Amino acid sequence: MSVTSCPQCSLQNVYPDGALWVCADCGHEWAAGDTAEAASGVVVRDSNGNVLVAGDTVTVIKDLKVKGSSIPLKQGTVIRNIRLVEDDAENIEGNSDKIKGLVLKTCFLRKA
């Protein structure tokens, strides 16, 4: 089981710590089985660490101001049928009931 680089920052300063691998540079920890998942592409995770895939339903965890709109996204707003942004684990695209064409940060979302 040879891990050569961190899946988050891509640096090679990693070491095993029990069942986990740890990056000394960014502090990211992952299980040895997670490296195959990360190598296959970008892994998008919500604020709780759950993996998101295209078509999932997510919920907004805090009130958000929306640029270009006078309507805020309230906590608990459901975003259905999300789309993943290519090569970007931080953002997803989706539509709410009132606002179409949203690009949202995954740190403000949780999987429903």
mmCIF file of C-alpha atoms in Angstrom, residues 57-60 73-81 95-97 102 112:
data_model
loop_
_atom_site.group_PDB
_atom_site.id
_atom_site.type_symbol
_atom_site.label_atom_id
_atom_site.label_comp_id
_atom_site.label_asym_id
_atom_site.label_seq_id
_atom_site.Cartn_x
_atom_site.Cartn_y
_atom_site.Cartn_z
ATOM 1 C CA THR A 57 -30.595 16.655 -3.269
ATOM 2 C CA VAL A 58 -28.931 19.043 -0.805
ATOM 3 C CA THR A 59 -30.111 21.473 1.859
ATOM 4 C CA VAL A 60 -28.693 24.941 2.612
ATOM 5 C CA LEU A 73 -31.570 31.585 0.202
ATOM 6 C CA LYS A 74 -32.942 30.714 3.629
ATOM 7 C CA GLN A 75 -31.608 27.967 5.851
ATOM 8 C CA GLY A 76 -33.344 24.707 4.974
ATOM 9 C CA THR A 77 -33.871 25.557 1.285
ATOM 10 C CA VAL A 78 -33.773 22.377 -0.775
ATOM 11 C CA ILE A 79 -31.708 22.232 -3.976
ATOM 12 C CA ARG A 80 -32.745 19.221 -6.071
ATOM 13 C CA ASN A 81 -30.904 17.499 -8.908
ATOM 14 C CA ASN A 95 -31.824 25.424 -8.932
ATOM 15 C CA SER A 96 -34.057 26.333 -6.021
ATOM 16 C CA ASP A 97 -37.798 26.826 -6.350
ATOM 17 C CA LEU A 102 -27.243 28.910 -8.724
ATOM 18 C CA ALA A 112 -30.582 15.569 2.197
#
